[in-house]
Structures are given as structure tokens and as C-alpha cells.
């Protein structure tokens, strides 16, 4: 066995140990699950995951769109009432106070709903609650798939775009305990928040699109940014994204059993990890509070907390 294989093996073992010792913030919880909930969990176990390699996923295309709301249950009900499809609950990202659910689009893209977690308080959930008004469900950000996250972080983002990269490694575990790792790249300094995408590389993790219900086909994704902004060049080669000139705006439309649904937002805040508070949000320049989206690497989960850990790998 080579030194690289030994290092990778020891890292896997370390991650398994860390994940097995991760405490549940909810304690023992309520064991009196209803029969319907038990049946749903059994159905979830039957789902088979698939990696980006299994699915033949391409780079430089939309991976997912983030919808944000101040109340998770209200957002779930509103989305189901609007579309006729119930999103699949992913769970909570513990310590940060967020909860999420997903529903698929065509071409292995999906929508992710995020909101404060009522059972697990945290700074991110508190930020979402303060930034969104009651009843809102609005586009917040969007992710582009890329296998070049490392190269973009080291060269393209700082040297070509002149923005600050924030490279985040996420760690989770598959049902058999095998560690999973995926990468995300956020960019700051562009001053237009969620109009600029973040990038995600799922690595060898199962892609969420394989295990979630599909609502319908994406009909349009429109990104609007001031003329001359570098996001126009950034998105010029991304398939399926229409880029317009004007005040910052994010809008998308998709089909559903209830017809075409459109969500739109001016000056979307976008996801911002703790440590970046330079007021990089929309055209107003108002100070932003840190936010995070739970992007678990496995298939669908129940309402229990997701085993996810985060590593800021900018210094790698």
C-alpha cells in the first residue's frame, strides 16, 4: 500500500470515529413515531443513491437553486400547495440552526428549501429569521456543478475575477458509515450577493437528485446584474442560464402538477459563511449576516439531524 493510500485510509478511519461520536443536539428525542412516519422511513431505506459518475453529470451546469424562508413548516406547506409536490426533508445542520428539504427538477438539478430549524437554535437560522419577512419564500442563491473547485479557488477567482474565494469542505457519512466529502466554493467581493453563484463538487458522494421526488422541468433561470459586472463573463458558458443587464435579480420558473411556478427576488442576499461580513449583499450595500445552507452528501433523510461537519479549507 502506498503512503497516499495509507493516508487516505487513516483519514477515513478518523472521520468514521468523529461521526460516530457526534452528539445529537436533540438528545434522545421522541421515540413515539407514528406508523406513517415509520413507513416513510422504510421507503427511504429502499432508495438507491447514485454518484455524479453513475449519473453522468456534466460540469458547468445548474446543480440546485436555494429557496429561503423564515419558517420551515410554512415553507413546506406553501411549496406543496403551490406545486402539488411535497419536498423531501433532509434534516438539520446542527449548531447552525438551519433545516432543509429538497425536490427535484429535470436534468438532475433540484430545489433546496432552507429555513431556521425550530428545534436547534443557531446563528445561521437566526440570521434567516431576521432577514426574511413572515410568509416569504424566495430565491436566495444557486449552485453550479464543477470539478475544478480547487483550481478556481487558487487562480481564476482571485486572479481573473479579483474576488475572495472561500473553499469549504463538507463531511458526512453514508448509511454504512463510510465517510463522504464534497467541496463548495463561495466568492465574496462582488457586491451583488446571491446573483453570483457558488460552485459545488460532489466528489464520490451520492447526488441528491437520485433520491428525491421530482416536481417538474426547469423552464428558465434568469440572472440580472449591472452591465459590465464580471458575473456576465462568469456565466457566459453556463448552459441554461439567461443573463440580463440591470439591477440585481434572481428568478426561475419550473413546471409542476399545478402548472408553471415562478419565484423571483430583487437583491437576493445569497449564502454567506461566518467570517465574511463586508456587506457583500445586493445593490444596497447593507451589512450582511452569515448564512449557511445544509448540502448533505447522501440521499434523502428523515427529520433527524444530518451528520455533517464543515472544514474551511482556504488554507489548504
PDB file of C-alpha atoms in Angstrom:
ATOM      1  CA  UNK A   1       0.000   0.000   0.000  1.00  0.00           C
ATOM      2  CA  UNK A   2       1.347   3.418  -0.950  1.00  0.00           C
ATOM      3  CA  UNK A   3       1.771   6.283   1.520  1.00  0.00           C
ATOM      4  CA  UNK A   4      -1.139   8.069  -0.190  1.00  0.00           C
ATOM      5  CA  UNK A   5      -3.404   5.038   0.306  1.00  0.00           C
ATOM      6  CA  UNK A   6      -2.347   4.769   3.948  1.00  0.00           C
ATOM      7  CA  UNK A   7      -3.064   8.470   4.474  1.00  0.00           C
ATOM      8  CA  UNK A   8      -6.477   8.180   2.850  1.00  0.00           C
ATOM      9  CA  UNK A   9      -7.275   5.096   4.937  1.00  0.00           C
ATOM     10  CA  UNK A  10      -6.322   6.796   8.172  1.00  0.00           C
ATOM     11  CA  UNK A  11      -8.384   9.849   7.208  1.00  0.00           C
ATOM     12  CA  UNK A  12     -11.425   7.627   6.553  1.00  0.00           C
ATOM     13  CA  UNK A  13     -10.955   5.924   9.901  1.00  0.00           C
ATOM     14  CA  UNK A  14     -10.648   9.284  11.641  1.00  0.00           C
ATOM     15  CA  UNK A  15     -13.812  10.561  10.019  1.00  0.00           C
ATOM     16  CA  UNK A  16     -15.765   7.414  10.978  1.00  0.00           C
ATOM     17  CA  UNK A  17     -14.663   7.878  14.575  1.00  0.00           C
ATOM     18  CA  UNK A  18     -15.650  11.538  14.566  1.00  0.00           C
ATOM     19  CA  UNK A  19     -19.047  10.841  13.035  1.00  0.00           C
ATOM     20  CA  UNK A  20     -19.809   8.003  15.450  1.00  0.00           C
ATOM     21  CA  UNK A  21     -19.080  10.245  18.432  1.00  0.00           C
ATOM     22  CA  UNK A  22     -21.115  13.209  17.169  1.00  0.00           C
ATOM     23  CA  UNK A  23     -23.747  14.048  19.811  1.00  0.00           C
ATOM     24  CA  UNK A  24     -27.360  14.602  18.821  1.00  0.00           C
ATOM     25  CA  UNK A  25     -28.349  18.132  19.790  1.00  0.00           C
ATOM     26  CA  UNK A  26     -31.912  16.930  20.278  1.00  0.00           C
ATOM     27  CA  UNK A  27     -30.958  14.317  22.870  1.00  0.00           C
ATOM     28  CA  UNK A  28     -32.802  11.026  22.779  1.00  0.00           C
ATOM     29  CA  UNK A  29     -35.797  12.609  21.042  1.00  0.00           C
ATOM     30  CA  UNK A  30     -39.346  11.289  20.871  1.00  0.00           C
ATOM     31  CA  UNK A  31     -39.478   7.542  20.208  1.00  0.00           C
ATOM     32  CA  UNK A  32     -43.238   7.508  19.666  1.00  0.00           C
ATOM     33  CA  UNK A  33     -43.117   7.793  15.847  1.00  0.00           C
ATOM     34  CA  UNK A  34     -46.399   7.303  14.071  1.00  0.00           C
ATOM     35  CA  UNK A  35     -46.925   4.302  11.795  1.00  0.00           C
ATOM     36  CA  UNK A  36     -46.954   6.570   8.751  1.00  0.00           C
ATOM     37  CA  UNK A  37     -43.576   8.035   9.703  1.00  0.00           C
ATOM     38  CA  UNK A  38     -42.148   4.526  10.148  1.00  0.00           C
ATOM     39  CA  UNK A  39     -43.470   3.528   6.730  1.00  0.00           C
ATOM     40  CA  UNK A  40     -41.892   6.628   5.156  1.00  0.00           C
ATOM     41  CA  UNK A  41     -38.544   5.793   6.754  1.00  0.00           C
ATOM     42  CA  UNK A  42     -38.769   2.236   5.395  1.00  0.00           C
ATOM     43  CA  UNK A  43     -39.403   3.632   1.933  1.00  0.00           C
ATOM     44  CA  UNK A  44     -36.390   5.934   2.267  1.00  0.00           C
ATOM     45  CA  UNK A  45     -34.173   2.942   3.064  1.00  0.00           C
ATOM     46  CA  UNK A  46     -35.194   1.320  -0.235  1.00  0.00           C
ATOM     47  CA  UNK A  47     -33.931   4.253  -2.304  1.00  0.00           C
ATOM     48  CA  UNK A  48     -30.648   3.704  -4.070  1.00  0.00           C
ATOM     49  CA  UNK A  49     -28.168   6.553  -4.282  1.00  0.00           C
ATOM     50  CA  UNK A  50     -26.018   7.399  -7.281  1.00  0.00           C
ATOM     51  CA  UNK A  51     -22.870   9.479  -7.636  1.00  0.00           C
ATOM     52  CA  UNK A  52     -22.204  12.088 -10.297  1.00  0.00           C
ATOM     53  CA  UNK A  53     -20.217   9.406 -12.131  1.00  0.00           C
ATOM     54  CA  UNK A  54     -23.127   6.947 -12.016  1.00  0.00           C
ATOM     55  CA  UNK A  55     -25.460   9.642 -13.335  1.00  0.00           C
ATOM     56  CA  UNK A  56     -23.006  11.020 -15.892  1.00  0.00           C
ATOM     57  CA  UNK A  57     -23.424  14.559 -14.576  1.00  0.00           C
ATOM     58  CA  UNK A  58     -21.811  17.377 -16.525  1.00  0.00           C
ATOM     59  CA  UNK A  59     -19.826  20.314 -15.197  1.00  0.00           C
ATOM     60  CA  UNK A  60     -20.721  23.968 -15.682  1.00  0.00           C
ATOM     61  CA  UNK A  61     -24.477  23.428 -15.391  1.00  0.00           C
ATOM     62  CA  UNK A  62     -27.006  24.240 -12.691  1.00  0.00           C
ATOM     63  CA  UNK A  63     -26.843  21.915  -9.690  1.00  0.00           C
ATOM     64  CA  UNK A  64     -29.501  23.445  -7.438  1.00  0.00           C
ATOM     65  CA  UNK A  65     -31.437  26.587  -6.582  1.00  0.00           C
ATOM     66  CA  UNK A  66     -31.891  27.720  -2.990  1.00  0.00           C
ATOM     67  CA  UNK A  67     -35.279  28.945  -1.743  1.00  0.00           C
ATOM     68  CA  UNK A  68     -35.176  30.586   1.684  1.00  0.00           C
ATOM     69  CA  UNK A  69     -37.986  31.148   4.194  1.00  0.00           C
ATOM     70  CA  UNK A  70     -38.295  32.324   7.814  1.00  0.00           C
ATOM     71  CA  UNK A  71     -40.387  29.292   8.861  1.00  0.00           C
ATOM     72  CA  UNK A  72     -39.685  25.733   7.738  1.00  0.00           C
ATOM     73  CA  UNK A  73     -43.142  24.189   8.140  1.00  0.00           C
ATOM     74  CA  UNK A  74     -44.842  27.164   6.489  1.00  0.00           C
ATOM     75  CA  UNK A  75     -42.415  26.920   3.570  1.00  0.00           C
ATOM     76  CA  UNK A  76     -43.097  23.193   3.164  1.00  0.00           C
ATOM     77  CA  UNK A  77     -46.860  23.739   3.163  1.00  0.00           C
ATOM     78  CA  UNK A  78     -46.693  26.687   0.778  1.00  0.00           C
ATOM     79  CA  UNK A  79     -44.499  24.833  -1.698  1.00  0.00           C
ATOM     80  CA  UNK A  80     -46.764  21.771  -1.637  1.00  0.00           C
ATOM     81  CA  UNK A  81     -49.891  23.900  -2.022  1.00  0.00           C
ATOM     82  CA  UNK A  82     -48.367  25.763  -4.970  1.00  0.00           C
ATOM     83  CA  UNK A  83     -46.941  22.766  -6.813  1.00  0.00           C
ATOM     84  CA  UNK A  84     -48.791  19.661  -5.618  1.00  0.00           C
ATOM     85  CA  UNK A  85     -45.456  18.066  -4.637  1.00  0.00           C
ATOM     86  CA  UNK A  86     -44.140  17.651  -1.098  1.00  0.00           C
ATOM     87  CA  UNK A  87     -40.380  18.291  -0.785  1.00  0.00           C
ATOM     88  CA  UNK A  88     -38.315  15.595   0.896  1.00  0.00           C
ATOM     89  CA  UNK A  89     -36.914  16.634   4.271  1.00  0.00           C
ATOM     90  CA  UNK A  90     -33.130  16.418   4.521  1.00  0.00           C
ATOM     91  CA  UNK A  91     -32.701  17.376   8.171  1.00  0.00           C
ATOM     92  CA  UNK A  92     -30.795  19.897  10.239  1.00  0.00           C
ATOM     93  CA  UNK A  93     -27.248  21.143  10.097  1.00  0.00           C
ATOM     94  CA  UNK A  94     -26.604  21.090  13.818  1.00  0.00           C
ATOM     95  CA  UNK A  95     -25.130  24.053  15.614  1.00  0.00           C
ATOM     96  CA  UNK A  96     -26.086  26.475  12.850  1.00  0.00           C
ATOM     97  CA  UNK A  97     -29.837  26.441  13.281  1.00  0.00           C
ATOM     98  CA  UNK A  98     -30.967  25.584   9.743  1.00  0.00           C
ATOM     99  CA  UNK A  99     -33.229  22.910   8.322  1.00  0.00           C
ATOM    100  CA  UNK A 100     -33.739  21.961   4.686  1.00  0.00           C
ATOM    101  CA  UNK A 101     -35.789  19.947   2.215  1.00  0.00           C
ATOM    102  CA  UNK A 102     -35.311  19.112  -1.460  1.00  0.00           C
ATOM    103  CA  UNK A 103     -37.362  18.497  -4.571  1.00  0.00           C
ATOM    104  CA  UNK A 104     -36.012  17.525  -7.976  1.00  0.00           C
ATOM    105  CA  UNK A 105     -36.061  19.294 -11.331  1.00  0.00           C
ATOM    106  CA  UNK A 106     -35.150  17.736 -14.665  1.00  0.00           C
ATOM    107  CA  UNK A 107     -31.534  17.162 -15.755  1.00  0.00           C
ATOM    108  CA  UNK A 108     -30.515  16.140 -12.221  1.00  0.00           C
ATOM    109  CA  UNK A 109     -30.970  19.638 -10.838  1.00  0.00           C
ATOM    110  CA  UNK A 110     -33.051  20.334  -7.748  1.00  0.00           C
ATOM    111  CA  UNK A 111     -34.549  22.977  -5.474  1.00  0.00           C
ATOM    112  CA  UNK A 112     -33.405  23.240  -1.859  1.00  0.00           C
ATOM    113  CA  UNK A 113     -35.663  24.904   0.703  1.00  0.00           C
ATOM    114  CA  UNK A 114     -33.874  26.304   3.763  1.00  0.00           C
ATOM    115  CA  UNK A 115     -35.258  27.922   6.894  1.00  0.00           C
ATOM    116  CA  UNK A 116     -34.450  28.282  10.597  1.00  0.00           C
ATOM    117  CA  UNK A 117     -34.670  24.992  12.499  1.00  0.00           C
ATOM    118  CA  UNK A 118     -37.219  25.379  15.334  1.00  0.00           C
ATOM    119  CA  UNK A 119     -35.607  22.582  17.368  1.00  0.00           C
ATOM    120  CA  UNK A 120     -31.951  23.596  17.015  1.00  0.00           C
ATOM    121  CA  UNK A 121     -31.042  27.217  17.532  1.00  0.00           C
ATOM    122  CA  UNK A 122     -28.000  28.721  15.886  1.00  0.00           C
ATOM    123  CA  UNK A 123     -26.651  31.910  14.333  1.00  0.00           C
ATOM    124  CA  UNK A 124     -27.500  30.982  10.767  1.00  0.00           C
ATOM    125  CA  UNK A 125     -31.116  30.214  11.490  1.00  0.00           C
ATOM    126  CA  UNK A 126     -31.376  33.410  13.487  1.00  0.00           C
ATOM    127  CA  UNK A 127     -29.963  35.368  10.542  1.00  0.00           C
ATOM    128  CA  UNK A 128     -32.501  33.897   8.141  1.00  0.00           C
ATOM    129  CA  UNK A 129     -35.316  34.686  10.557  1.00  0.00           C
ATOM    130  CA  UNK A 130     -34.213  38.305  10.809  1.00  0.00           C
ATOM    131  CA  UNK A 131     -33.608  38.842   7.083  1.00  0.00           C
ATOM    132  CA  UNK A 132     -36.878  37.387   5.803  1.00  0.00           C
ATOM    133  CA  UNK A 133     -40.410  38.546   6.465  1.00  0.00           C
ATOM    134  CA  UNK A 134     -43.194  36.207   7.554  1.00  0.00           C
ATOM    135  CA  UNK A 135     -44.643  34.264   4.645  1.00  0.00           C
ATOM    136  CA  UNK A 136     -41.706  34.843   2.295  1.00  0.00           C
ATOM    137  CA  UNK A 137     -40.344  32.015   0.167  1.00  0.00           C
ATOM    138  CA  UNK A 138     -37.795  33.493  -2.196  1.00  0.00           C
ATOM    139  CA  UNK A 139     -34.763  32.646  -4.337  1.00  0.00           C
ATOM    140  CA  UNK A 140     -31.658  33.097  -2.217  1.00  0.00           C
ATOM    141  CA  UNK A 141     -28.759  31.632  -4.188  1.00  0.00           C
ATOM    142  CA  UNK A 142     -27.903  28.942  -6.754  1.00  0.00           C
ATOM    143  CA  UNK A 143     -25.112  26.408  -7.253  1.00  0.00           C
ATOM    144  CA  UNK A 144     -23.189  25.434 -10.380  1.00  0.00           C
ATOM    145  CA  UNK A 145     -21.560  21.997 -10.629  1.00  0.00           C
ATOM    146  CA  UNK A 146     -17.812  21.968 -11.220  1.00  0.00           C
ATOM    147  CA  UNK A 147     -14.926  19.533 -10.835  1.00  0.00           C
ATOM    148  CA  UNK A 148     -12.482  22.463 -10.893  1.00  0.00           C
ATOM    149  CA  UNK A 149     -13.228  23.947  -7.488  1.00  0.00           C
ATOM    150  CA  UNK A 150      -9.605  23.725  -6.332  1.00  0.00           C
ATOM    151  CA  UNK A 151      -8.236  25.353  -9.498  1.00  0.00           C
ATOM    152  CA  UNK A 152     -10.860  28.096  -9.391  1.00  0.00           C
ATOM    153  CA  UNK A 153     -10.012  28.856  -5.778  1.00  0.00           C
ATOM    154  CA  UNK A 154      -6.285  29.106  -6.393  1.00  0.00           C
ATOM    155  CA  UNK A 155      -6.249  31.004  -9.688  1.00  0.00           C
ATOM    156  CA  UNK A 156      -9.405  32.044 -11.519  1.00  0.00           C
ATOM    157  CA  UNK A 157     -11.371  33.619  -8.667  1.00  0.00           C
ATOM    158  CA  UNK A 158      -8.592  35.709  -7.081  1.00  0.00           C
ATOM    159  CA  UNK A 159      -6.543  36.443 -10.210  1.00  0.00           C
ATOM    160  CA  UNK A 160      -9.105  36.699 -13.023  1.00  0.00           C
ATOM    161  CA  UNK A 161     -12.202  37.848 -11.183  1.00  0.00           C
ATOM    162  CA  UNK A 162     -10.451  39.695  -8.351  1.00  0.00           C
ATOM    163  CA  UNK A 163     -12.833  38.236  -5.756  1.00  0.00           C
ATOM    164  CA  UNK A 164     -12.141  36.467  -2.477  1.00  0.00           C
ATOM    165  CA  UNK A 165     -12.635  32.676  -2.595  1.00  0.00           C
ATOM    166  CA  UNK A 166     -13.987  30.694   0.346  1.00  0.00           C
ATOM    167  CA  UNK A 167     -13.384  26.976  -0.165  1.00  0.00           C
ATOM    168  CA  UNK A 168     -15.447  24.774   2.152  1.00  0.00           C
ATOM    169  CA  UNK A 169     -15.076  21.022   2.630  1.00  0.00           C
ATOM    170  CA  UNK A 170     -18.172  19.217   3.893  1.00  0.00           C
ATOM    171  CA  UNK A 171     -18.023  15.819   5.573  1.00  0.00           C
ATOM    172  CA  UNK A 172     -20.844  13.345   6.077  1.00  0.00           C
ATOM    173  CA  UNK A 173     -21.400   9.609   6.204  1.00  0.00           C
ATOM    174  CA  UNK A 174     -23.263   7.060   4.122  1.00  0.00           C
ATOM    175  CA  UNK A 175     -25.621   4.591   5.858  1.00  0.00           C
ATOM    176  CA  UNK A 176     -22.787   2.050   6.243  1.00  0.00           C
ATOM    177  CA  UNK A 177     -20.587   4.631   7.981  1.00  0.00           C
ATOM    178  CA  UNK A 178     -18.275   5.295   5.043  1.00  0.00           C
ATOM    179  CA  UNK A 179     -17.071   8.918   5.189  1.00  0.00           C
ATOM    180  CA  UNK A 180     -18.178  11.195   2.367  1.00  0.00           C
ATOM    181  CA  UNK A 181     -16.651  14.502   1.371  1.00  0.00           C
ATOM    182  CA  UNK A 182     -17.793  17.198  -1.040  1.00  0.00           C
ATOM    183  CA  UNK A 183     -16.492  20.646  -1.857  1.00  0.00           C
ATOM    184  CA  UNK A 184     -18.081  24.071  -2.189  1.00  0.00           C
ATOM    185  CA  UNK A 185     -16.650  27.369  -3.362  1.00  0.00           C
ATOM    186  CA  UNK A 186     -18.187  30.690  -2.395  1.00  0.00           C
ATOM    187  CA  UNK A 187     -16.957  34.033  -3.666  1.00  0.00           C
ATOM    188  CA  UNK A 188     -17.034  37.426  -1.978  1.00  0.00           C
ATOM    189  CA  UNK A 189     -16.221  40.951  -3.012  1.00  0.00           C
ATOM    190  CA  UNK A 190     -18.590  41.147  -5.993  1.00  0.00           C
ATOM    191  CA  UNK A 191     -21.233  43.152  -4.061  1.00  0.00           C
ATOM    192  CA  UNK A 192     -24.311  41.510  -5.581  1.00  0.00           C
ATOM    193  CA  UNK A 193     -24.998  38.661  -3.140  1.00  0.00           C
ATOM    194  CA  UNK A 194     -26.907  35.644  -4.461  1.00  0.00           C
ATOM    195  CA  UNK A 195     -26.824  36.855  -8.067  1.00  0.00           C
ATOM    196  CA  UNK A 196     -23.298  35.388  -8.236  1.00  0.00           C
ATOM    197  CA  UNK A 197     -23.417  31.579  -7.976  1.00  0.00           C
ATOM    198  CA  UNK A 198     -21.458  29.318  -5.689  1.00  0.00           C
ATOM    199  CA  UNK A 199     -19.836  26.142  -7.008  1.00  0.00           C
ATOM    200  CA  UNK A 200     -20.154  22.577  -5.795  1.00  0.00           C
ATOM    201  CA  UNK A 201     -18.254  19.363  -6.486  1.00  0.00           C
ATOM    202  CA  UNK A 202     -19.989  16.278  -5.102  1.00  0.00           C
ATOM    203  CA  UNK A 203     -16.905  14.113  -5.500  1.00  0.00           C
ATOM    204  CA  UNK A 204     -17.861  10.463  -4.918  1.00  0.00           C
ATOM    205  CA  UNK A 205     -20.899  11.355  -2.783  1.00  0.00           C
ATOM    206  CA  UNK A 206     -24.385  10.324  -3.825  1.00  0.00           C
ATOM    207  CA  UNK A 207     -26.095  13.148  -5.674  1.00  0.00           C
ATOM    208  CA  UNK A 208     -29.401  14.260  -4.093  1.00  0.00           C
ATOM    209  CA  UNK A 209     -31.295  14.113  -7.402  1.00  0.00           C
ATOM    210  CA  UNK A 210     -31.251  10.307  -7.346  1.00  0.00           C
ATOM    211  CA  UNK A 211     -33.393  10.001  -4.207  1.00  0.00           C
ATOM    212  CA  UNK A 212     -35.857  12.901  -4.143  1.00  0.00           C
ATOM    213  CA  UNK A 213     -39.272  13.446  -5.761  1.00  0.00           C
ATOM    214  CA  UNK A 214     -39.328  15.470  -8.974  1.00  0.00           C
ATOM    215  CA  UNK A 215     -41.670  18.436  -9.289  1.00  0.00           C
ATOM    216  CA  UNK A 216     -41.165  19.154 -12.990  1.00  0.00           C
ATOM    217  CA  UNK A 217     -38.833  20.644 -15.590  1.00  0.00           C
ATOM    218  CA  UNK A 218     -36.889  23.857 -15.114  1.00  0.00           C
ATOM    219  CA  UNK A 219     -38.220  26.313 -17.709  1.00  0.00           C
ATOM    220  CA  UNK A 220     -35.952  29.292 -17.077  1.00  0.00           C
ATOM    221  CA  UNK A 221     -33.302  30.661 -14.762  1.00  0.00           C
ATOM    222  CA  UNK A 222     -32.733  34.394 -15.163  1.00  0.00           C
ATOM    223  CA  UNK A 223     -29.853  36.249 -13.521  1.00  0.00           C
ATOM    224  CA  UNK A 224     -29.765  40.038 -13.740  1.00  0.00           C
ATOM    225  CA  UNK A 225     -26.659  42.059 -12.899  1.00  0.00           C
ATOM    226  CA  UNK A 226     -25.344  45.550 -13.696  1.00  0.00           C
ATOM    227  CA  UNK A 227     -23.758  45.935 -17.125  1.00  0.00           C
ATOM    228  CA  UNK A 228     -20.010  45.330 -17.060  1.00  0.00           C
ATOM    229  CA  UNK A 229     -20.125  43.198 -13.897  1.00  0.00           C
ATOM    230  CA  UNK A 230     -17.836  40.174 -14.125  1.00  0.00           C
ATOM    231  CA  UNK A 231     -20.676  37.769 -13.395  1.00  0.00           C
ATOM    232  CA  UNK A 232     -21.647  38.188 -17.059  1.00  0.00           C
ATOM    233  CA  UNK A 233     -18.342  36.619 -18.107  1.00  0.00           C
ATOM    234  CA  UNK A 234     -18.550  34.023 -15.341  1.00  0.00           C
ATOM    235  CA  UNK A 235     -21.937  32.754 -16.550  1.00  0.00           C
ATOM    236  CA  UNK A 236     -21.350  33.104 -20.294  1.00  0.00           C
ATOM    237  CA  UNK A 237     -20.517  29.406 -20.713  1.00  0.00           C
ATOM    238  CA  UNK A 238     -23.062  28.010 -18.232  1.00  0.00           C
ATOM    239  CA  UNK A 239     -25.851  26.200 -20.046  1.00  0.00           C
ATOM    240  CA  UNK A 240     -29.447  27.066 -19.261  1.00  0.00           C
ATOM    241  CA  UNK A 241     -28.838  30.410 -17.521  1.00  0.00           C
ATOM    242  CA  UNK A 242     -30.096  33.652 -19.065  1.00  0.00           C
ATOM    243  CA  UNK A 243     -28.051  36.673 -18.007  1.00  0.00           C
ATOM    244  CA  UNK A 244     -29.532  40.172 -18.320  1.00  0.00           C
ATOM    245  CA  UNK A 245     -28.282  43.684 -17.550  1.00  0.00           C
ATOM    246  CA  UNK A 246     -29.960  45.675 -14.796  1.00  0.00           C
ATOM    247  CA  UNK A 247     -30.441  45.827 -11.043  1.00  0.00           C
ATOM    248  CA  UNK A 248     -29.557  42.559  -9.253  1.00  0.00           C
ATOM    249  CA  UNK A 249     -32.339  39.981  -9.549  1.00  0.00           C
ATOM    250  CA  UNK A 250     -32.726  36.195  -9.454  1.00  0.00           C
ATOM    251  CA  UNK A 251     -35.760  34.461 -10.982  1.00  0.00           C
ATOM    252  CA  UNK A 252     -36.643  30.943 -12.028  1.00  0.00           C
ATOM    253  CA  UNK A 253     -39.678  29.126 -13.414  1.00  0.00           C
ATOM    254  CA  UNK A 254     -40.482  25.428 -13.471  1.00  0.00           C
ATOM    255  CA  UNK A 255     -43.311  23.098 -14.339  1.00  0.00           C
ATOM    256  CA  UNK A 256     -45.407  21.310 -11.725  1.00  0.00           C
ATOM    257  CA  UNK A 257     -48.652  19.326 -11.497  1.00  0.00           C
ATOM    258  CA  UNK A 258     -50.330  22.664 -10.694  1.00  0.00           C
ATOM    259  CA  UNK A 259     -48.857  24.477 -13.703  1.00  0.00           C
ATOM    260  CA  UNK A 260     -45.879  26.774 -14.177  1.00  0.00           C
ATOM    261  CA  UNK A 261     -44.469  28.245 -10.948  1.00  0.00           C
ATOM    262  CA  UNK A 262     -42.207  31.314 -10.810  1.00  0.00           C
ATOM    263  CA  UNK A 263     -40.122  32.608  -7.917  1.00  0.00           C
ATOM    264  CA  UNK A 264     -38.344  35.958  -8.148  1.00  0.00           C
ATOM    265  CA  UNK A 265     -36.293  38.163  -5.815  1.00  0.00           C
ATOM    266  CA  UNK A 266     -34.580  41.523  -6.149  1.00  0.00           C
ATOM    267  CA  UNK A 267     -31.182  41.779  -4.452  1.00  0.00           C
ATOM    268  CA  UNK A 268     -31.096  38.205  -3.108  1.00  0.00           C
ATOM    269  CA  UNK A 269     -28.762  38.015  -0.136  1.00  0.00           C
ATOM    270  CA  UNK A 270     -27.089  34.748  -1.032  1.00  0.00           C
ATOM    271  CA  UNK A 271     -25.366  32.315   1.303  1.00  0.00           C
ATOM    272  CA  UNK A 272     -22.516  33.673   3.320  1.00  0.00           C
ATOM    273  CA  UNK A 273     -20.402  31.631   5.700  1.00  0.00           C
ATOM    274  CA  UNK A 274     -19.296  33.093   9.034  1.00  0.00           C
ATOM    275  CA  UNK A 275     -16.244  35.309   8.757  1.00  0.00           C
ATOM    276  CA  UNK A 276     -17.322  37.256   5.677  1.00  0.00           C
ATOM    277  CA  UNK A 277     -19.165  40.365   6.763  1.00  0.00           C
ATOM    278  CA  UNK A 278     -18.001  43.030   4.332  1.00  0.00           C
ATOM    279  CA  UNK A 279     -21.544  43.973   3.348  1.00  0.00           C
ATOM    280  CA  UNK A 280     -21.459  41.959   0.145  1.00  0.00           C
ATOM    281  CA  UNK A 281     -25.217  41.842  -0.440  1.00  0.00           C
ATOM    282  CA  UNK A 282     -27.281  43.292  -3.275  1.00  0.00           C
ATOM    283  CA  UNK A 283     -27.124  46.850  -4.526  1.00  0.00           C
ATOM    284  CA  UNK A 284     -27.950  48.441  -1.190  1.00  0.00           C
ATOM    285  CA  UNK A 285     -24.615  47.567   0.435  1.00  0.00           C
ATOM    286  CA  UNK A 286     -26.338  46.824   3.740  1.00  0.00           C
ATOM    287  CA  UNK A 287     -24.262  44.687   6.130  1.00  0.00           C
ATOM    288  CA  UNK A 288     -24.969  41.000   5.735  1.00  0.00           C
ATOM    289  CA  UNK A 289     -25.233  38.368   8.429  1.00  0.00           C
ATOM    290  CA  UNK A 290     -23.602  34.976   7.901  1.00  0.00           C
ATOM    291  CA  UNK A 291     -25.735  32.202   6.467  1.00  0.00           C
ATOM    292  CA  UNK A 292     -25.218  28.589   5.533  1.00  0.00           C
ATOM    293  CA  UNK A 293     -27.101  26.004   3.568  1.00  0.00           C
ATOM    294  CA  UNK A 294     -27.126  22.305   4.566  1.00  0.00           C
ATOM    295  CA  UNK A 295     -25.962  20.435   1.484  1.00  0.00           C
ATOM    296  CA  UNK A 296     -25.722  16.902   2.787  1.00  0.00           C
ATOM    297  CA  UNK A 297     -23.948  14.420   0.567  1.00  0.00           C
ATOM    298  CA  UNK A 298     -26.237  11.433   0.887  1.00  0.00           C
ATOM    299  CA  UNK A 299     -29.718  10.588  -0.197  1.00  0.00           C
ATOM    300  CA  UNK A 300     -32.925  11.636   1.474  1.00  0.00           C
ATOM    301  CA  UNK A 301     -33.147  11.651   5.269  1.00  0.00           C
ATOM    302  CA  UNK A 302     -35.890  11.804   7.858  1.00  0.00           C
ATOM    303  CA  UNK A 303     -36.467  14.758  10.192  1.00  0.00           C
ATOM    304  CA  UNK A 304     -33.471  13.731  12.313  1.00  0.00           C
ATOM    305  CA  UNK A 305     -30.309  15.834  12.299  1.00  0.00           C
ATOM    306  CA  UNK A 306     -27.860  15.245   9.468  1.00  0.00           C
ATOM    307  CA  UNK A 307     -24.352  14.066  10.308  1.00  0.00           C
ATOM    308  CA  UNK A 308     -22.439  16.821   8.558  1.00  0.00           C
ATOM    309  CA  UNK A 309     -19.187  18.510   9.509  1.00  0.00           C
ATOM    310  CA  UNK A 310     -17.563  21.527   7.947  1.00  0.00           C
ATOM    311  CA  UNK A 311     -13.957  22.431   7.299  1.00  0.00           C
ATOM    312  CA  UNK A 312     -12.802  25.773   5.973  1.00  0.00           C
ATOM    313  CA  UNK A 313     -10.047  24.670   3.627  1.00  0.00           C
ATOM    314  CA  UNK A 314      -8.889  28.010   2.251  1.00  0.00           C
ATOM    315  CA  UNK A 315      -5.534  27.486   3.879  1.00  0.00           C
ATOM    316  CA  UNK A 316      -5.032  24.062   2.323  1.00  0.00           C
TER     317      UNK A 316
END
